[in-house]
Structures are given as C-alpha cells and as structure tokens.
C-alpha cells in the first residue's frame, strides 16, 4: 500500500462516526480520581478515535473484578501502590502483556516481570523536617530516623499503611530482616505520638510543633503547596530526599494492569502504550505533582523545583515480595502502640 493510500485510509477512518467503535471502547476501573484520569482519556480518544468508559471507586474494584470473573467488562485497572497492583496479580485478575513500547518506556524495576502491571508515575517517600527546629542537612537517610537523637520528635501514619509497608519492605531488601527490625524499633522509639492520620497530617503536625520530622509521600507536599489553606503548613517544612547520595530515595508507583478477561484487549493495550508516552506521562505526573515513570520524561512544574530525585532502583516486585515480612515486623515491634 502506498503512503498516500495509507494516509487516505487513516483519514477515512477518522471521519467515521464514533458509534462504530462503541463496542470496542476501552473500559477502565480506576482507583485514581477523575480529575487525574479524565484529561488523559480525552486526549487518547482525540488521538485515536477509541472511546473509553471509566468506573471510579475508592475501594472494592478488585473484589468486583473477582466477582464478575470472565464476564467483567473491564479491560484495564488504574491504581496506586505496589500492594494493590500485587493484589490483582495474586488474585490472578491480570494478564501478562508482552509489548515493546511498554518495555521501552517503563524501566524493568517499575514493571511486573511478566508484564502483569506497569508503573505510570512514581512518588518519593520523603523525610520532612521543621525549618525552624532542624538544621539543613541534619538528617539525610532513612537509617538516621532510628538515631536516638530524634527521640520524641518523629511523626508517621500507621505502620500498617501500604506506603509504610513498602518503605519497610525496602529496608528488609537492603539490610536483611534482622537489621531492618532493629531500625524499625529505633524509629518507633523516636515517635512523638501514636501513629495516626494520613501523610498530610504528619506535615501539619510539624507545623503545629508536635514533631520535628515526618515521613510522607512527595505529592502530598506538592498538593499542599498548591492549596491555599494548606500552604502555610507545607511552607513550615523542608523536603529531604532520603539516601540521595547513596542507594537513592524509596519510591512507590501508580500503575496500570490489563485484566485477564479484557474484552477489548487490543485497544486496551493501545491505551496502555499511550499512557507511557511523553505527552501523557507529563500530563499525568503534573496533575498530581508526581514523577513520570518513563525516564525520558523530566519532572516538570513544581516538582522540578524541589531538585533532582535519585530513585532507589530496587525492583517494586521485590518490595512486594517482602510485604508479608514487613507486616509481621510492624506487629513484632508493636509500631502503632505508642503511649
Ligand atoms: Fe496517597
């Protein structure tokens, strides 16, 4: 087929009414919020003519997929956190995708070994310090959080939260279980209060003088800076990229998985490919002050102003593999039980 004819065919296709593609629409189950996802899907439809439908939910999508089984209309799942992606794999709800575009765009440590999930964005699990009460450079690593000099000065959310479990899993991967447990118990001894609230609450607690150090994901800080009411609290803290000069900062991901029962597999993979391309990567990361998973795409906007992220390149699958160990370790040190 000559180029001219090919171009003519493409044009003709793009002039067809959308309804022709209706039964090939890509159906997405999303744990991620509409304001993040809708602009991406609109851009994808504008480019390809492929329609999409989305079900948004805060919980229960993997249970729903499980229940629907082979009759599920869902093609893709969009979610945050390695634990949720792993849960889909463990329940055998996702399909392996062997695709060059996806493998070129997403580094090996940020995708499932068999392509059962792919990261789309990353976020650093950061240390935040009081600008008033902690000197710049006074803490530089996760390991330092266990130093007795920080006694009664650290705030975190529950040790059982997936974000902390992933961080603790990375400590097990790097140091072995015994050393990781020693560290965790040192960190627990330094807590200023019983673990509670979300990541933003830990930053607010520094601003309120409850603690001097906190652990929180990078995008919460970014979103607080962008919110007039929360900006003062965010401005009271300094962001530290932990282990920046060593193995790198622990990151977690948001990602996408193709469902095992996907009725529109081909178009779904086209959407997966699109989401890993520079345009979508930039849009997706910027909307939630995250980092693009595609290393060819630079962090932009507010996030770029914080400085360079040097991510720990430990595979997220390995982090997932230590999850159960990490949960048990949290129980053994009784992390959440602080007087
Ligand atoms: Fe979050």
CSV table of C-alpha atoms and ligand atoms in Angstrom, one decimal, residues 32 80-81 123 125 157 161 163 199-200 217 219-220 223 288 290, ligand 1:
chain,number,residue,atom,x,y,z
A,32,UNK,CA,-7.5,7.1,40.8
A,80,UNK,CA,-1.8,3.4,43.2
A,81,UNK,CA,0.6,1.5,45.3
A,123,UNK,CA,6.4,9.2,44.1
A,125,UNK,CA,8.6,8.6,50.3
A,157,UNK,CA,0.9,7.5,59.9
A,161,UNK,CA,-0.4,1.6,55.8
A,163,UNK,CA,3.1,3.3,51.9
A,199,UNK,CA,0.6,11.8,55.3
A,200,UNK,CA,-0.6,15.4,55.2
A,217,UNK,CA,4.9,11.0,50.0
A,219,UNK,CA,2.8,14.6,46.1
A,220,UNK,CA,1.1,15.3,49.4
A,223,UNK,CA,-0.7,19.3,46.7
A,288,UNK,CA,-0.8,15.1,41.0
A,290,UNK,CA,4.3,13.1,40.8
B,1,LIG,FE1,-1.8,8.7,48.6
